[in-house]
Short mmCIF file of C-alpha atoms in Angstrom, two decimals:
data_model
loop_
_atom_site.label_atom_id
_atom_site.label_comp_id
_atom_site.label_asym_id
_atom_site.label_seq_id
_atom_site.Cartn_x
_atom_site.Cartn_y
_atom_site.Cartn_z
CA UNK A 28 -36.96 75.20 -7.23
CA UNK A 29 -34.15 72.49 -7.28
CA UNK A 30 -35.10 70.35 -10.80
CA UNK A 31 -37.68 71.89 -11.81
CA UNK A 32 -39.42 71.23 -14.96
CA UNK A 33 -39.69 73.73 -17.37
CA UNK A 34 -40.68 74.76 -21.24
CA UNK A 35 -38.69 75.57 -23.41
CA UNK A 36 -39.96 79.15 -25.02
CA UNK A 37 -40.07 78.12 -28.80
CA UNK A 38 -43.40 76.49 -29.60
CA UNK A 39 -43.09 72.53 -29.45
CA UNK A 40 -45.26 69.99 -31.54
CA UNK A 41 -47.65 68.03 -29.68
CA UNK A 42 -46.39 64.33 -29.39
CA UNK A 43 -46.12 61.86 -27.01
CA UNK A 44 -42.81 61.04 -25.84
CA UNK A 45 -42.38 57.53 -25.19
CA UNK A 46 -38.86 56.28 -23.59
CA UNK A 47 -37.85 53.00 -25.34
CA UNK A 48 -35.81 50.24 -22.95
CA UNK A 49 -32.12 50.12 -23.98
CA UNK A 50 -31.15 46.82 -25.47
CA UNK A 51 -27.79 46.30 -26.61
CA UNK A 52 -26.20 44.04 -28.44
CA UNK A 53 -22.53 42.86 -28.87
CA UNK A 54 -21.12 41.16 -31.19
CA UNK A 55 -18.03 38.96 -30.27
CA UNK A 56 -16.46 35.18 -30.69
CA UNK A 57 -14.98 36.23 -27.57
CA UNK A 58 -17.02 36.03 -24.75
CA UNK A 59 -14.04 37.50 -22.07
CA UNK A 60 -14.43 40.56 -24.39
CA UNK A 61 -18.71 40.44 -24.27
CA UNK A 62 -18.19 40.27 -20.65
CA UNK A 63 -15.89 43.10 -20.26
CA UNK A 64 -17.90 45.18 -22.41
CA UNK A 65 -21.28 44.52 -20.40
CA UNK A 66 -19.99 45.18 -17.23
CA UNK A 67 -18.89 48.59 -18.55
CA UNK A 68 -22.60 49.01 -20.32
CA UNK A 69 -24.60 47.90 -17.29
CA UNK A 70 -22.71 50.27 -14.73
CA UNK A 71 -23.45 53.06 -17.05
CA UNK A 72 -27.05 51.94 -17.81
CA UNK A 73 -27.95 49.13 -15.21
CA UNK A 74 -31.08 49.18 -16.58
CA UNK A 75 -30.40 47.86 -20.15
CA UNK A 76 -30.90 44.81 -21.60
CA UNK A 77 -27.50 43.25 -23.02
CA UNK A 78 -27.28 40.26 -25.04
CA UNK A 79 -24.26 38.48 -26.62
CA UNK A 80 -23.85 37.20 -30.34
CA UNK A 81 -21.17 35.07 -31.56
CA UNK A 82 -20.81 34.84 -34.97
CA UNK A 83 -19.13 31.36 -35.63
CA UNK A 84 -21.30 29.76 -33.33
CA UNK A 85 -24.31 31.36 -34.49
CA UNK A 86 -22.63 30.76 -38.78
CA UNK A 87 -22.35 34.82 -39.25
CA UNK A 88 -23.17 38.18 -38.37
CA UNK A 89 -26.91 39.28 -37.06
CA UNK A 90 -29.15 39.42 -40.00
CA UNK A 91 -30.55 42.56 -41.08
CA UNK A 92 -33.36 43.28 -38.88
CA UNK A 93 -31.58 44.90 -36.05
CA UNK A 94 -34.56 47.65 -35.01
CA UNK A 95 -35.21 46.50 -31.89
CA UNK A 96 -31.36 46.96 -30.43
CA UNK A 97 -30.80 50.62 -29.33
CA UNK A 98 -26.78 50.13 -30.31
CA UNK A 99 -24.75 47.63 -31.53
CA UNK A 100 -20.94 46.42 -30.38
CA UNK A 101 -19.14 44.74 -33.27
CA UNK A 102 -16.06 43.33 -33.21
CA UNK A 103 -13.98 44.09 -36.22
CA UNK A 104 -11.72 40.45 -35.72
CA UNK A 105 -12.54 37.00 -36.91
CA UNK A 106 -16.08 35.84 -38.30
CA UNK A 107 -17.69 34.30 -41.25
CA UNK A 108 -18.62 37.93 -42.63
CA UNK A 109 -16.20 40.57 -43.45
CA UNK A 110 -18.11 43.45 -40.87
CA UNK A 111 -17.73 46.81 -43.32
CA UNK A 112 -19.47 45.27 -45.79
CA UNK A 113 -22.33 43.80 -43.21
CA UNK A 114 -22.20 47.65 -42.71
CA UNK A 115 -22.99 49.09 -45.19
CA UNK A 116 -25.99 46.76 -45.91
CA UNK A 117 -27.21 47.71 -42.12
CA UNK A 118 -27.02 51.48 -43.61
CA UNK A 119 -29.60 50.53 -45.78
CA UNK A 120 -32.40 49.44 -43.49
CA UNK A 121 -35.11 51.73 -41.48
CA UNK A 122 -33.94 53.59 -39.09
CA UNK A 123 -30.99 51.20 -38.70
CA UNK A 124 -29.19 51.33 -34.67
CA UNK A 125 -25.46 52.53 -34.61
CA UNK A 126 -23.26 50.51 -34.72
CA UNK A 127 -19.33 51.29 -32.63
CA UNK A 128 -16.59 49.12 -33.71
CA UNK A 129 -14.18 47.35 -31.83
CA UNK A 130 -10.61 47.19 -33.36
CA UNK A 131 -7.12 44.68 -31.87
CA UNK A 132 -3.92 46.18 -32.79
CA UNK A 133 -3.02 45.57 -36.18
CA UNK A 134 -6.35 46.24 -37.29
CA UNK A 135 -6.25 47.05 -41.52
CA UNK A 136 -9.32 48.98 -41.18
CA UNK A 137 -8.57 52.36 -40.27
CA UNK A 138 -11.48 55.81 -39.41
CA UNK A 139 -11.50 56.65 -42.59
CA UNK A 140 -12.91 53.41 -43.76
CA UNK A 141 -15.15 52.62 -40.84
CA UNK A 142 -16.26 56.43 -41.54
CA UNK A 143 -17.50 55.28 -45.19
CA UNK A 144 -19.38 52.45 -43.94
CA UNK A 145 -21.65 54.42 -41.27
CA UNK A 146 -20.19 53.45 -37.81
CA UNK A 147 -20.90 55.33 -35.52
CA UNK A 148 -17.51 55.36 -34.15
CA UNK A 149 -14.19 53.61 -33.90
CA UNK A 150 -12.36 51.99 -30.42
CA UNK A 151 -9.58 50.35 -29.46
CA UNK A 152 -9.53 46.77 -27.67
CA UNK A 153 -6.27 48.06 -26.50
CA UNK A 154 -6.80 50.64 -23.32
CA UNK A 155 -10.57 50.86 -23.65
CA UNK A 156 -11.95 52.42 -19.99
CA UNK A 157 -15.97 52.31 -18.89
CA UNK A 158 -15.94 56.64 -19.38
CA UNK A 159 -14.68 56.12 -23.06
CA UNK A 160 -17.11 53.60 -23.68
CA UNK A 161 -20.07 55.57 -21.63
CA UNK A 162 -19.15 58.68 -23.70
CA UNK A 163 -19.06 57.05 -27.45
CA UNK A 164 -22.50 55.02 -26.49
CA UNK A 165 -24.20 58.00 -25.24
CA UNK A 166 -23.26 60.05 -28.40
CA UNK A 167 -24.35 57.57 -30.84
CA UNK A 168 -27.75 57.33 -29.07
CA UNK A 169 -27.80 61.04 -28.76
CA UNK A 170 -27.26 61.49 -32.30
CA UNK A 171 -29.66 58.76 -33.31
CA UNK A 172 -32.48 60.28 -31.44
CA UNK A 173 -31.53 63.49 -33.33
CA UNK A 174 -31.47 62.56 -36.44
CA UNK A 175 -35.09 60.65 -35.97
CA UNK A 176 -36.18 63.91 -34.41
CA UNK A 177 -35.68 66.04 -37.98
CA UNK A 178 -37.12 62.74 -39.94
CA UNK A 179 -40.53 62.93 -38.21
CA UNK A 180 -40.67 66.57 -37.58
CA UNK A 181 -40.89 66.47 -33.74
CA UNK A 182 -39.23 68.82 -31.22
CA UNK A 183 -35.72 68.16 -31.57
CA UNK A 184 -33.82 67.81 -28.56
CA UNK A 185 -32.19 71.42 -28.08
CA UNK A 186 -36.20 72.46 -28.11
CA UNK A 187 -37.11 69.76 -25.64
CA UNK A 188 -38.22 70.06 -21.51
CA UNK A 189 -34.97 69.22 -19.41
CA UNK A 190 -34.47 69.00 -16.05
CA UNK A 191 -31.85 69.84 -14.21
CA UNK A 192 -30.41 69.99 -10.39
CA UNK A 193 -28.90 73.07 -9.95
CA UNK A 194 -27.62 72.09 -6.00
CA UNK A 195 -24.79 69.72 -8.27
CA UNK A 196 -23.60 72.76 -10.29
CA UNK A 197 -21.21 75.46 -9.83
CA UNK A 198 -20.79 76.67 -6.15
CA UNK A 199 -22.99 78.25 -3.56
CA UNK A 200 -23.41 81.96 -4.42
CA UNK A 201 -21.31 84.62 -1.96
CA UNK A 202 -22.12 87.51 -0.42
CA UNK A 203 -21.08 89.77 -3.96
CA UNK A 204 -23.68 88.40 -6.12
CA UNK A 205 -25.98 91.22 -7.09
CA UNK A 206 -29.73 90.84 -7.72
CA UNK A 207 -31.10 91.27 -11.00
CA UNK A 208 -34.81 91.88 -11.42
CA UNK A 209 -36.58 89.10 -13.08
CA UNK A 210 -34.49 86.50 -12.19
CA UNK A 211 -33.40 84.11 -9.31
CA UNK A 212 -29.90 83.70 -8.80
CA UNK A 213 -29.35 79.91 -7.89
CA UNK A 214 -25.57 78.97 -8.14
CA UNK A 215 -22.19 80.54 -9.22
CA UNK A 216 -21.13 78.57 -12.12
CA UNK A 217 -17.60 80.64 -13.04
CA UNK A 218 -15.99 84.06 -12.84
CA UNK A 219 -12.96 85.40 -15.12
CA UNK A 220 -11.63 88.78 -15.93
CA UNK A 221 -14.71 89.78 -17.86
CA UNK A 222 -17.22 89.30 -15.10
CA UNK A 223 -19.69 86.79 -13.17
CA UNK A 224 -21.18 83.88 -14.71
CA UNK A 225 -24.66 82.70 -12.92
CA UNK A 226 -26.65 79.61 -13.05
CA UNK A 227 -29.98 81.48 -12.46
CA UNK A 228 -33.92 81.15 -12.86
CA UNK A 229 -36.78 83.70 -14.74
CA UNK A 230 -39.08 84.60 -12.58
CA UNK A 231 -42.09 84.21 -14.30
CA UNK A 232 -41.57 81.24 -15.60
CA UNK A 233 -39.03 79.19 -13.92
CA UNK A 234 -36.81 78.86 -17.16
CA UNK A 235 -33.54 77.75 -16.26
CA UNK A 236 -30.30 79.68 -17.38
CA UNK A 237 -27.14 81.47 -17.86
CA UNK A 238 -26.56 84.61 -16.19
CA UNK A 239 -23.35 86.77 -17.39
CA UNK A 240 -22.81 89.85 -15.78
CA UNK A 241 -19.64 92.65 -16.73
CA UNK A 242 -17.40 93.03 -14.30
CA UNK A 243 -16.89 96.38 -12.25
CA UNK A 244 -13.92 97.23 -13.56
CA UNK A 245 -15.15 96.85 -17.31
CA UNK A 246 -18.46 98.62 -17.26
CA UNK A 247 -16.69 101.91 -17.56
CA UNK A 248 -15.08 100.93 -20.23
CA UNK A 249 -17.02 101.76 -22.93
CA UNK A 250 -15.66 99.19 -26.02
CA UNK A 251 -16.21 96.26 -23.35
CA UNK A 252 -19.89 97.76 -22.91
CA UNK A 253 -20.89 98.03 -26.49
CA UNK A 254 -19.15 94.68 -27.40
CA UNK A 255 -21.22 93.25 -24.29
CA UNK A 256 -24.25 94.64 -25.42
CA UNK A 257 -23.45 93.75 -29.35
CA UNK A 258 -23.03 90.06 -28.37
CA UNK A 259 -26.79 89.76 -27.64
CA UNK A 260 -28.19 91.44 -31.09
CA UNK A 261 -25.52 89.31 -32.98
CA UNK A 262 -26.74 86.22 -32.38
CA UNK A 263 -30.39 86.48 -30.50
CA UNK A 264 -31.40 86.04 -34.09
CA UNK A 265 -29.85 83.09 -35.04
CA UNK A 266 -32.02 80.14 -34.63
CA UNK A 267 -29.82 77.02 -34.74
CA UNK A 268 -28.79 73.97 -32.52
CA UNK A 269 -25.27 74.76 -32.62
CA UNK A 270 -25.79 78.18 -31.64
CA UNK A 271 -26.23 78.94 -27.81
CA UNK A 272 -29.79 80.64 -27.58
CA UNK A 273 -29.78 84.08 -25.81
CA UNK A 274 -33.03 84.81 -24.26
CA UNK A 275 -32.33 88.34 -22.79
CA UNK A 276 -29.76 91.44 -22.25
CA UNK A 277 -30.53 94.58 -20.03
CA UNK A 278 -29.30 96.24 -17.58
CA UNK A 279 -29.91 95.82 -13.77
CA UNK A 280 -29.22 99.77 -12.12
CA UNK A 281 -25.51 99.89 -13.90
CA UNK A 282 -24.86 96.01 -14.50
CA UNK A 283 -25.00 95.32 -17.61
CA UNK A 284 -26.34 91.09 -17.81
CA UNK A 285 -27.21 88.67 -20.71
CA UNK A 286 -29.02 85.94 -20.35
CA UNK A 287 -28.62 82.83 -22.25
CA UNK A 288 -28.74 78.91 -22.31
CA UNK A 289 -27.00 76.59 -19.91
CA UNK A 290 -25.61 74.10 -21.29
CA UNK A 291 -25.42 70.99 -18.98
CA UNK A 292 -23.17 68.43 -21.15
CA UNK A 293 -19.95 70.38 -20.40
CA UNK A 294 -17.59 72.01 -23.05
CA UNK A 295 -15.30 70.21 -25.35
CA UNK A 296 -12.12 71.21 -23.68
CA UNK A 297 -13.23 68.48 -21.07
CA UNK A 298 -13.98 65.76 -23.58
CA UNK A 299 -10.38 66.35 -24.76
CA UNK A 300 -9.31 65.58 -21.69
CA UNK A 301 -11.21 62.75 -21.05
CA UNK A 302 -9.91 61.64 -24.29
CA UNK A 303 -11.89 61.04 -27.53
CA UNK A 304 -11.36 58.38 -30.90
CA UNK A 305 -10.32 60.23 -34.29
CA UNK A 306 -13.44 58.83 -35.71
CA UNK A 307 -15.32 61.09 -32.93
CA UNK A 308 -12.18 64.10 -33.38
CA UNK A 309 -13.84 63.65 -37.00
CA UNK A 310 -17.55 64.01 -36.47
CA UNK A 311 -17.10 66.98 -33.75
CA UNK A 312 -14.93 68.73 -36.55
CA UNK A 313 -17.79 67.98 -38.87
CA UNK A 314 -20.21 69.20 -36.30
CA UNK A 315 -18.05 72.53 -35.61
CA UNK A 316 -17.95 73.28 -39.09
CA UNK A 317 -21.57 73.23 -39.19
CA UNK A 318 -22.15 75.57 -36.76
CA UNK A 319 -19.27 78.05 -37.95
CA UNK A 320 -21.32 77.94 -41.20
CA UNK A 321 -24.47 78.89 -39.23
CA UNK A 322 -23.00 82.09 -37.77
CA UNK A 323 -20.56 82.73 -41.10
CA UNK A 324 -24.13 82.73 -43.24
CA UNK A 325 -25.26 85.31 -40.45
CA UNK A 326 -22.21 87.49 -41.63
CA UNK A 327 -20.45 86.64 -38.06
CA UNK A 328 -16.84 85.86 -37.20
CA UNK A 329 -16.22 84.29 -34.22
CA UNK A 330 -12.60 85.39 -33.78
CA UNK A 331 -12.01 83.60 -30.61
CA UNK A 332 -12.96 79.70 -31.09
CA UNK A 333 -11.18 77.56 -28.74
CA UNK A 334 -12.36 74.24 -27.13
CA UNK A 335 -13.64 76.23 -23.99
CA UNK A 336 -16.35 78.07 -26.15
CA UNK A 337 -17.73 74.92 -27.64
CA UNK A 338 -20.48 73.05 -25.34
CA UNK A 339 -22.74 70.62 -25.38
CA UNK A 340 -26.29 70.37 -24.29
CA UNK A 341 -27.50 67.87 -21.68
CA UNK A 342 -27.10 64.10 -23.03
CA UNK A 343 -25.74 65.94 -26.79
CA UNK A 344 -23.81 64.99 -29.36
CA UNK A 345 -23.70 68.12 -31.26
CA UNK A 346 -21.61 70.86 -30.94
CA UNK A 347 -22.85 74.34 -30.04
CA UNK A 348 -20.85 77.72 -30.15
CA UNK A 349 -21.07 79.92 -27.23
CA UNK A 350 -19.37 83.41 -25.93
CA UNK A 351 -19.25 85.57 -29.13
CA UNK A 352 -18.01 88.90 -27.21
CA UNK A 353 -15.14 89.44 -29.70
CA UNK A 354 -17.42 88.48 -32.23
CA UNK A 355 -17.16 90.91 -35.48
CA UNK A 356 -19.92 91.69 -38.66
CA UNK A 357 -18.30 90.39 -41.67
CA UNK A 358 -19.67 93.08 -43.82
CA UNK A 359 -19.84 96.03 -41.05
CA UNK A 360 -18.02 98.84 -40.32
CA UNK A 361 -17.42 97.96 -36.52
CA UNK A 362 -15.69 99.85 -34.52
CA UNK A 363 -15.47 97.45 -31.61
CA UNK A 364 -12.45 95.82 -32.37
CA UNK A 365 -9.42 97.85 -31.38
CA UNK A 366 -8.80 95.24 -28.50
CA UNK A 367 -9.41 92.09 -30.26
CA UNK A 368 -5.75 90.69 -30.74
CA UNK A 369 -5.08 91.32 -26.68
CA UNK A 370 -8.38 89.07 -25.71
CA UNK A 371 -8.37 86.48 -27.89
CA UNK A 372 -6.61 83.17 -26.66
CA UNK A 373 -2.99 83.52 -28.67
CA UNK A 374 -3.10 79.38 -28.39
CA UNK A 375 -5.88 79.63 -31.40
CA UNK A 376 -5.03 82.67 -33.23
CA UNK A 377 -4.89 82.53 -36.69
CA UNK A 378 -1.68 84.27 -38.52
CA UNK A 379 -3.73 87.38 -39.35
CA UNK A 380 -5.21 88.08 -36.20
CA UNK A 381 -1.64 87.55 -34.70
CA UNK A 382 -0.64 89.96 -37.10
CA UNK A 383 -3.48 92.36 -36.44
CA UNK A 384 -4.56 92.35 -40.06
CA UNK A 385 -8.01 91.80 -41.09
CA UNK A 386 -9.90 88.59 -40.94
CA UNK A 387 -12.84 86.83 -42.13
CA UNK A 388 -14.26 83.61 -41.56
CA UNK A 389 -11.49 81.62 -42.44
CA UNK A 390 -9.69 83.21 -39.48
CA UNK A 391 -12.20 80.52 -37.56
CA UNK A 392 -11.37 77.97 -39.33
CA UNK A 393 -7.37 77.83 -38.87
CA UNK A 394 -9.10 78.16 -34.98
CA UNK A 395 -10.74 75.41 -35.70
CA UNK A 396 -7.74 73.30 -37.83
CA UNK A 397 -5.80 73.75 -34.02
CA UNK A 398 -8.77 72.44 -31.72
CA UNK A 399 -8.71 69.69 -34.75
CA UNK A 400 -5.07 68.62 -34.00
CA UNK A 401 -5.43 69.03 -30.23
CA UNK A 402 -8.94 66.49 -30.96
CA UNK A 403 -6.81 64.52 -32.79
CA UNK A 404 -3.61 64.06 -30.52
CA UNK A 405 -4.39 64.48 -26.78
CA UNK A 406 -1.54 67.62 -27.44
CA UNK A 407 -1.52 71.30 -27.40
CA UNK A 408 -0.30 72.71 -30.51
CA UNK A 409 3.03 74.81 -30.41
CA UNK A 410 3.22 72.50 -27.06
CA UNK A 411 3.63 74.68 -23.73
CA UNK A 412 5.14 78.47 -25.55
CA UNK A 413 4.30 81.71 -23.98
CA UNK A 414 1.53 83.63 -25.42
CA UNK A 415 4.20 85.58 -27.67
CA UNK A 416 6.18 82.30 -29.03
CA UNK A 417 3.20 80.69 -29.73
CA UNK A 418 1.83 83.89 -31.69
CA UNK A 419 5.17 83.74 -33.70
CA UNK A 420 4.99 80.48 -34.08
CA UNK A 421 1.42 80.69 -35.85
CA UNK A 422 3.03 83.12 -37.98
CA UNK A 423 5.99 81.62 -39.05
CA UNK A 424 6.19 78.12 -38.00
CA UNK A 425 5.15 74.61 -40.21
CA UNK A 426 2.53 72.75 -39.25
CA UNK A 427 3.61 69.59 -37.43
CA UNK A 428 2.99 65.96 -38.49
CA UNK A 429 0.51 63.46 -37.55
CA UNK A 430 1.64 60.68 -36.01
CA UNK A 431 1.57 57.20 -38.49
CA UNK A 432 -2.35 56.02 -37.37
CA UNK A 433 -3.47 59.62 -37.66
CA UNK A 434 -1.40 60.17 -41.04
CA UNK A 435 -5.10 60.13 -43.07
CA UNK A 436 -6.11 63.29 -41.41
CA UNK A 437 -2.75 65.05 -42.61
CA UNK A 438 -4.27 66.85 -46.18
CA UNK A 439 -7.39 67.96 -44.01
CA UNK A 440 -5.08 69.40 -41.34
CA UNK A 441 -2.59 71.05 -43.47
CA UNK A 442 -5.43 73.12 -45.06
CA UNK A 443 -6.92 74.38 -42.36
CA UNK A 444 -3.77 75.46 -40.71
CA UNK A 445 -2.05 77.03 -43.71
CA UNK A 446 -0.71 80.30 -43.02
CA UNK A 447 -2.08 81.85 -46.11
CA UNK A 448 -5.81 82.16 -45.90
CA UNK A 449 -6.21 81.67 -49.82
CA UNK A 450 -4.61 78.16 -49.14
CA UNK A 451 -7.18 77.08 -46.49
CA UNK A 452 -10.74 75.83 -47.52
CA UNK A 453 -12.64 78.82 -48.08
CA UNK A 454 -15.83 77.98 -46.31
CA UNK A 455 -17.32 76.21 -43.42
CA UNK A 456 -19.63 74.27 -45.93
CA UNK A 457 -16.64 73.41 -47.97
CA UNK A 458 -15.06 71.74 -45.05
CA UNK A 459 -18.07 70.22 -43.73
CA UNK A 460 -18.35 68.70 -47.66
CA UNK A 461 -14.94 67.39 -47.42
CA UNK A 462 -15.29 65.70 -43.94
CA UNK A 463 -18.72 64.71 -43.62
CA UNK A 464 -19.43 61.26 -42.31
#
């Protein structure tokens, strides 16, 4: 069954899908830069067209019909046209391609400003490697075809047929995976102290997915068993892209199982890794605050956000939220939260939870005010503490300063880590309205 094609089980729209050619365009009086840039282009899509436009030979930027070009590469030094304010006429066309700019040290124009003008993200001359480029290309396109997606009406692309090859995922399965009726175990994708994780296919229809099964030693526990089972009528209901579908939950003899998406474009604790622009730290945030707002207006608190927990799908942009087993009602009278404190990640606590007080949804968002700095700065926050300093340090310690290039994300930052929860923003959508690019 290795890549096989399936539906997914919403109802799609009938339209044809018709892949457009790549064509990319850079933009560049220096053609040493053009070239370096379309080597790293054509080894990620060899199949693209790339062509090469200097501005003071050619007496100024492109003109303004640009629909053709799938993305455009724009140097932000010399020319006859000052480029934010080419920008910002671009914005104003149909369907208009994204545009990444290209910055030299020294640079006056800084994220926020390229933000205001619609790129689709900032880089840096300076260091610039072929998986940085690959990655900010692929998420402008990505978020392009999106955002044409809800204009028209079609499918959008967490609805859409995918393929996948499960023999280049996870690891071969051993000889303790159990059998659960209805499905086809295919790979082992991960295991942790809550159980089995299972890149599997249904039966009867060959949809691709996530299998998570409880662990032995946690099925006779019966708080991990109701918050297992809980985690599937939480969310099951919530229809939204940045919300990891669950298909299923049951029960296979005494394993307890839940099936759910897989999620092919990796988790966000990876692109940290890999390293990311603040203009993209920016739009992520945006995109995280979109999808806490999804769950929030769902009366659901995450409780344990942390990079590991947001994914992507296959070729996306988008964030999406997964693993909501320490997930609480905001307005219910739960029970199933006795161990909460213990099992969420201390690195992304907020103060109250480290506390064991109560919390609502802006407990989530001081979560997500630390994956912001760690977006941000390449750095853990609180640096390399034990579990305990680092829960102190949430509770008592000040929240550290940007560094001088990042020093325009400092009021955003401060709010969402301030200790007091009245002093944060009070809402996903508020924070979304504040940052939205």
């Amino acid at each position: 069954m290795s890549g096989r094609l399936y539906q997914s089980v919403r109802p799609r729209h009938n339209s044809a899908s018709v892949v457009e050619p790549l064509r990319f365009l850079i933009v560049s009086d220096s053609r040493d830069e053009c070239a370096a840039l379309a080597r790293m282009l054509a080894a990620r899509w060899p199949q693209a067209a790339i062509e090469h436009w200097a501005p003071i030979e050619r007496g100024g930027l492109p003109g303004d019909r640009l629909a053709g070009w799938s993305a455009i590469l724009l140097d932000a030094g010399p020319g006859r046209e000052a480029p934010l304010a080419w920008l910002s006429r671009l914005r104003q066309t149909a369907d208009p391609p994204p545009v990444l700019l290209l910055t030299a040290p020294g640079s006056e124009i800084g994220a926020e400003q390229a933000s205001r003008a619609g790129v689709a993200d900032l880089l840096h001359w300076a260091g610039l490697e072929p998986r940085q480029l690959a990655r900010a290309v692929g998420d402008a396109l990505a978020e392009r075809e999106a955002r044409r997606a809800e204009q028209t009406g079609a499918d959008p692309p967490w609805l859409r047929t995918t393929r996948w090859e499960p023999a280049r995922i996870g690891a071969p399965l051993d000889d303790a995976a159990r059998e659960v009726p209805g499905y086809r175990l295919l790979r082992k994708i991960g295991e942790g102290g809550m159980g089995q994780v299972y890149l599997a296919e249904r039966v009867h229809d060959g949809l691709q997915l996530v299998l998570k099964l409880l662990g032995p030693a946690l099925r006779g526990d019966p708080v991990f068993l109701q918050r297992f089972v809980r985690e599937y009528k939480l969310i099951a209901a919530i229809a939204d892209e940045h919300v990891a579908r669950i298909y299923d939950q049951g029960f296979a003899g005494v394993q307890p199982y839940l099936a759910m998406e897989f999620l092919a474009g990796g988790t966000l604790a990876a692109r940290i890794h890999e390293g990311m622009t603040s203009l993209a730290a920016l739009r992520l945030a945006g995109g995280i605050a979109r999808a806490l707002d999804a769950i929030h207006r769902h009366g659901i608190v995450h409780r344990d956000l942390k990079p590991q927990n947001i994914m992507f799908r296959a070729g996306g942009a988008r964030p999406v939220i997964v693993d909501f087993g320490l997930a609480r009602e905001l307005h219910g009278d739960s029970t199933l939260t006795r161990h909460g404190p213990l099992l969420a990640t201390p690195r992304y606590m907020s103060p109250e939870q480290c506390l064991g007080e109560p919390v609502d949804a802006r407990s989530d968002l001081y979560s997500l005010g630390v994956i912001f700095y760690e977006m941000l700065t390449g750095q853990k926050l609180f640096g390399d503490a034990s579990p305990a300093d680092l829960m102190l340090a949430h509770v008592r310690g000040e929240v550290p300063r940007l560094p001088p290039r990042l020093a325009g994300y400092q009021p955003v930052l401060d709010r969402l880590l301030a200790r007091d929860p009245e002093r944060r923003f009070q809402s996903a959508r508020e924070l979304f309205a504040t940052i939205a690019i």
